[in-house]
Amino acid sequence: MDHHCIWVNNCIGALNQKFFLLFLLYTALSSIIALVILMHNFVMIYEVKDKNYNFIGAVLVSLVAFESIIFVIFTGDFLIEQLESIKDNQTCVESYQYKRGLPKPFEVNFRCVFGNDFRFWLLPVGSDARVDWEEEIIMERSVSERMKDL
């Protein structure tokens, strides 16, 4: 298990990490598209001559734009964090326990999550990747052990 996500009300692990990453990617991209549309609407509001409509419209567009910015920041951060965990071959739980899988190139770890056929990487379908449940786990030195070396 990587972690429990309250957004999807499920635990994220080896068998559904691809779907979680795609969820984060789709949400971030949708929020960016919404921001572009909102910027266009914001410009259009100022072209309207009715001052009451102008103010109300500007407030509403600003609130939704703020919400979109928050979604881009949070989903982007979570997406980067998940890609780093793929790069490091380490789950969130393993990072707290100072453990990790064997070091492998990013492409190998990426294919373990998304599968070998690149045509399906961005589609929410199961991958052909097989999980190595018996992969060796490496213990990292704890922070206190690292501090002793200083």
JSON list of C-alpha atoms in Angstrom, two decimals, residues 29-133:
[
{"chain": "A", "resi": 29, "resn": "LEU", "atom": "CA", "xyz": [-5.20, 19.47, -16.81]},
{"chain": "A", "resi": 30, "resn": "SER", "atom": "CA", "xyz": [-8.94, 20.13, -16.40]},
{"chain": "A", "resi": 31, "resn": "SER", "atom": "CA", "xyz": [-8.20, 22.87, -13.89]},
{"chain": "A", "resi": 32, "resn": "ILE", "atom": "CA", "xyz": [-5.68, 24.46, -16.26]},
{"chain": "A", "resi": 33, "resn": "ILE", "atom": "CA", "xyz": [-8.23, 24.38, -19.09]},
{"chain": "A", "resi": 34, "resn": "ALA", "atom": "CA", "xyz": [-10.83, 25.91, -16.75]},
{"chain": "A", "resi": 35, "resn": "LEU", "atom": "CA", "xyz": [-8.37, 28.70, -15.90]},
{"chain": "A", "resi": 36, "resn": "VAL", "atom": "CA", "xyz": [-7.83, 29.49, -19.58]},
{"chain": "A", "resi": 37, "resn": "ILE", "atom": "CA", "xyz": [-11.60, 29.64, -20.16]},
{"chain": "A", "resi": 38, "resn": "LEU", "atom": "CA", "xyz": [-12.08, 31.76, -17.03]},
{"chain": "A", "resi": 39, "resn": "MET", "atom": "CA", "xyz": [-9.43, 34.23, -18.17]},
{"chain": "A", "resi": 40, "resn": "HIS", "atom": "CA", "xyz": [-11.32, 34.61, -21.44]},
{"chain": "A", "resi": 41, "resn": "ASN", "atom": "CA", "xyz": [-14.58, 35.13, -19.52]},
{"chain": "A", "resi": 42, "resn": "PHE", "atom": "CA", "xyz": [-12.89, 37.67, -17.26]},
{"chain": "A", "resi": 43, "resn": "VAL", "atom": "CA", "xyz": [-11.91, 39.72, -20.31]},
{"chain": "A", "resi": 44, "resn": "MET", "atom": "CA", "xyz": [-15.43, 39.40, -21.73]},
{"chain": "A", "resi": 45, "resn": "ILE", "atom": "CA", "xyz": [-16.99, 40.66, -18.47]},
{"chain": "A", "resi": 46, "resn": "TYR", "atom": "CA", "xyz": [-15.17, 43.97, -18.76]},
{"chain": "A", "resi": 47, "resn": "GLU", "atom": "CA", "xyz": [-16.56, 44.49, -22.24]},
{"chain": "A", "resi": 48, "resn": "VAL", "atom": "CA", "xyz": [-20.14, 44.45, -20.89]},
{"chain": "A", "resi": 49, "resn": "LYS", "atom": "CA", "xyz": [-21.53, 47.93, -20.20]},
{"chain": "A", "resi": 50, "resn": "ASP", "atom": "CA", "xyz": [-23.84, 46.94, -17.28]},
{"chain": "A", "resi": 51, "resn": "LYS", "atom": "CA", "xyz": [-21.85, 47.75, -14.12]},
{"chain": "A", "resi": 52, "resn": "ASN", "atom": "CA", "xyz": [-23.89, 45.46, -11.80]},
{"chain": "A", "resi": 53, "resn": "TYR", "atom": "CA", "xyz": [-23.41, 42.48, -14.07]},
{"chain": "A", "resi": 54, "resn": "ASN", "atom": "CA", "xyz": [-19.78, 43.44, -14.48]},
{"chain": "A", "resi": 55, "resn": "PHE", "atom": "CA", "xyz": [-19.08, 43.35, -10.71]},
{"chain": "A", "resi": 56, "resn": "ILE", "atom": "CA", "xyz": [-21.03, 40.16, -9.96]},
{"chain": "A", "resi": 57, "resn": "GLY", "atom": "CA", "xyz": [-19.52, 38.37, -12.94]},
{"chain": "A", "resi": 58, "resn": "ALA", "atom": "CA", "xyz": [-16.01, 39.42, -11.96]},
{"chain": "A", "resi": 59, "resn": "VAL", "atom": "CA", "xyz": [-16.50, 38.17, -8.40]},
{"chain": "A", "resi": 60, "resn": "LEU", "atom": "CA", "xyz": [-17.88, 34.81, -9.52]},
{"chain": "A", "resi": 61, "resn": "VAL", "atom": "CA", "xyz": [-15.19, 34.27, -12.14]},
{"chain": "A", "resi": 62, "resn": "SER", "atom": "CA", "xyz": [-12.51, 35.24, -9.62]},
{"chain": "A", "resi": 63, "resn": "LEU", "atom": "CA", "xyz": [-13.80, 32.73, -7.05]},
{"chain": "A", "resi": 64, "resn": "VAL", "atom": "CA", "xyz": [-13.87, 29.88, -9.56]},
{"chain": "A", "resi": 65, "resn": "ALA", "atom": "CA", "xyz": [-10.43, 30.88, -10.88]},
{"chain": "A", "resi": 66, "resn": "PHE", "atom": "CA", "xyz": [-9.07, 30.82, -7.31]},
{"chain": "A", "resi": 67, "resn": "GLU", "atom": "CA", "xyz": [-10.54, 27.33, -6.84]},
{"chain": "A", "resi": 68, "resn": "SER", "atom": "CA", "xyz": [-8.95, 26.17, -10.10]},
{"chain": "A", "resi": 69, "resn": "ILE", "atom": "CA", "xyz": [-5.57, 27.54, -9.03]},
{"chain": "A", "resi": 70, "resn": "ILE", "atom": "CA", "xyz": [-5.83, 25.66, -5.72]},
{"chain": "A", "resi": 71, "resn": "PHE", "atom": "CA", "xyz": [-6.66, 22.44, -7.59]},
{"chain": "A", "resi": 72, "resn": "VAL", "atom": "CA", "xyz": [-3.72, 22.89, -9.97]},
{"chain": "A", "resi": 73, "resn": "ILE", "atom": "CA", "xyz": [-1.33, 23.46, -7.07]},
{"chain": "A", "resi": 74, "resn": "PHE", "atom": "CA", "xyz": [-2.51, 20.51, -4.97]},
{"chain": "A", "resi": 75, "resn": "THR", "atom": "CA", "xyz": [-2.93, 17.97, -7.75]},
{"chain": "A", "resi": 76, "resn": "GLY", "atom": "CA", "xyz": [0.33, 19.09, -9.36]},
{"chain": "A", "resi": 77, "resn": "ASP", "atom": "CA", "xyz": [2.17, 18.64, -6.06]},
{"chain": "A", "resi": 78, "resn": "PHE", "atom": "CA", "xyz": [0.63, 15.20, -5.48]},
{"chain": "A", "resi": 79, "resn": "LEU", "atom": "CA", "xyz": [1.42, 14.20, -9.06]},
{"chain": "A", "resi": 80, "resn": "ILE", "atom": "CA", "xyz": [5.08, 15.20, -8.67]},
{"chain": "A", "resi": 81, "resn": "GLU", "atom": "CA", "xyz": [5.23, 13.36, -5.35]},
{"chain": "A", "resi": 82, "resn": "GLN", "atom": "CA", "xyz": [3.85, 10.19, -6.93]},
{"chain": "A", "resi": 83, "resn": "LEU", "atom": "CA", "xyz": [6.27, 10.40, -9.86]},
{"chain": "A", "resi": 84, "resn": "GLU", "atom": "CA", "xyz": [9.14, 10.80, -7.38]},
{"chain": "A", "resi": 85, "resn": "SER", "atom": "CA", "xyz": [7.97, 7.69, -5.56]},
{"chain": "A", "resi": 86, "resn": "ILE", "atom": "CA", "xyz": [8.01, 5.80, -8.87]},
{"chain": "A", "resi": 87, "resn": "LYS", "atom": "CA", "xyz": [11.51, 7.15, -9.57]},
{"chain": "A", "resi": 88, "resn": "ASP", "atom": "CA", "xyz": [12.73, 6.09, -6.11]},
{"chain": "A", "resi": 89, "resn": "ASN", "atom": "CA", "xyz": [10.86, 2.75, -6.20]},
{"chain": "A", "resi": 90, "resn": "GLN", "atom": "CA", "xyz": [9.42, 3.65, -2.81]},
{"chain": "A", "resi": 91, "resn": "THR", "atom": "CA", "xyz": [5.91, 3.94, -1.42]},
{"chain": "A", "resi": 92, "resn": "CYS", "atom": "CA", "xyz": [4.81, 6.66, 0.97]},
{"chain": "A", "resi": 93, "resn": "VAL", "atom": "CA", "xyz": [4.65, 4.13, 3.82]},
{"chain": "A", "resi": 94, "resn": "GLU", "atom": "CA", "xyz": [8.14, 2.83, 2.97]},
{"chain": "A", "resi": 95, "resn": "SER", "atom": "CA", "xyz": [9.53, 6.37, 3.08]},
{"chain": "A", "resi": 96, "resn": "TYR", "atom": "CA", "xyz": [8.31, 6.72, 6.69]},
{"chain": "A", "resi": 97, "resn": "GLN", "atom": "CA", "xyz": [9.92, 3.38, 7.55]},
{"chain": "A", "resi": 98, "resn": "TYR", "atom": "CA", "xyz": [13.20, 4.29, 5.77]},
{"chain": "A", "resi": 99, "resn": "LYS", "atom": "CA", "xyz": [12.74, 1.43, 3.29]},
{"chain": "A", "resi": 100, "resn": "ARG", "atom": "CA", "xyz": [12.75, 1.27, -0.48]},
{"chain": "A", "resi": 101, "resn": "GLY", "atom": "CA", "xyz": [12.79, -1.21, -3.31]},
{"chain": "A", "resi": 102, "resn": "LEU", "atom": "CA", "xyz": [15.87, -2.02, -5.32]},
{"chain": "A", "resi": 103, "resn": "PRO", "atom": "CA", "xyz": [17.23, 0.95, -7.31]},
{"chain": "A", "resi": 104, "resn": "LYS", "atom": "CA", "xyz": [16.13, 0.71, -10.94]},
{"chain": "A", "resi": 105, "resn": "PRO", "atom": "CA", "xyz": [16.02, 3.18, -13.83]},
{"chain": "A", "resi": 106, "resn": "PHE", "atom": "CA", "xyz": [12.93, 5.43, -13.90]},
{"chain": "A", "resi": 107, "resn": "GLU", "atom": "CA", "xyz": [11.73, 3.86, -17.15]},
{"chain": "A", "resi": 108, "resn": "VAL", "atom": "CA", "xyz": [11.68, 0.38, -15.59]},
{"chain": "A", "resi": 109, "resn": "ASN", "atom": "CA", "xyz": [9.72, 1.60, -12.56]},
{"chain": "A", "resi": 110, "resn": "PHE", "atom": "CA", "xyz": [7.38, 3.64, -14.77]},
{"chain": "A", "resi": 111, "resn": "ARG", "atom": "CA", "xyz": [6.62, 0.60, -16.92]},
{"chain": "A", "resi": 112, "resn": "CYS", "atom": "CA", "xyz": [5.92, -1.41, -13.75]},
{"chain": "A", "resi": 113, "resn": "VAL", "atom": "CA", "xyz": [3.09, 1.02, -13.02]},
{"chain": "A", "resi": 114, "resn": "PHE", "atom": "CA", "xyz": [1.84, 1.98, -16.51]},
{"chain": "A", "resi": 115, "resn": "GLY", "atom": "CA", "xyz": [2.65, -1.14, -18.50]},
{"chain": "A", "resi": 116, "resn": "ASN", "atom": "CA", "xyz": [4.82, -1.73, -21.54]},
{"chain": "A", "resi": 117, "resn": "ASP", "atom": "CA", "xyz": [2.49, -0.48, -24.29]},
{"chain": "A", "resi": 118, "resn": "PHE", "atom": "CA", "xyz": [2.78, 3.32, -24.43]},
{"chain": "A", "resi": 119, "resn": "ARG", "atom": "CA", "xyz": [-0.53, 3.60, -26.32]},
{"chain": "A", "resi": 120, "resn": "PHE", "atom": "CA", "xyz": [-2.38, 2.81, -23.08]},
{"chain": "A", "resi": 121, "resn": "TRP", "atom": "CA", "xyz": [-0.33, 4.95, -20.69]},
{"chain": "A", "resi": 122, "resn": "LEU", "atom": "CA", "xyz": [-2.82, 7.86, -20.67]},
{"chain": "A", "resi": 123, "resn": "LEU", "atom": "CA", "xyz": [-5.94, 5.69, -20.77]},
{"chain": "A", "resi": 124, "resn": "PRO", "atom": "CA", "xyz": [-7.65, 4.46, -17.58]},
{"chain": "A", "resi": 125, "resn": "VAL", "atom": "CA", "xyz": [-7.33, 0.79, -18.46]},
{"chain": "A", "resi": 126, "resn": "GLY", "atom": "CA", "xyz": [-5.46, -1.94, -16.65]},
{"chain": "A", "resi": 127, "resn": "SER", "atom": "CA", "xyz": [-1.84, -2.42, -17.59]},
{"chain": "A", "resi": 128, "resn": "ASP", "atom": "CA", "xyz": [0.03, -5.54, -18.59]},
{"chain": "A", "resi": 129, "resn": "ALA", "atom": "CA", "xyz": [2.62, -4.88, -15.88]},
{"chain": "A", "resi": 130, "resn": "ARG", "atom": "CA", "xyz": [3.17, -7.55, -13.27]},
{"chain": "A", "resi": 131, "resn": "VAL", "atom": "CA", "xyz": [3.98, -6.68, -9.68]},
{"chain": "A", "resi": 132, "resn": "ASP", "atom": "CA", "xyz": [7.00, -8.37, -8.14]},
{"chain": "A", "resi": 133, "resn": "TRP", "atom": "CA", "xyz": [5.58, -9.10, -4.69]}
]
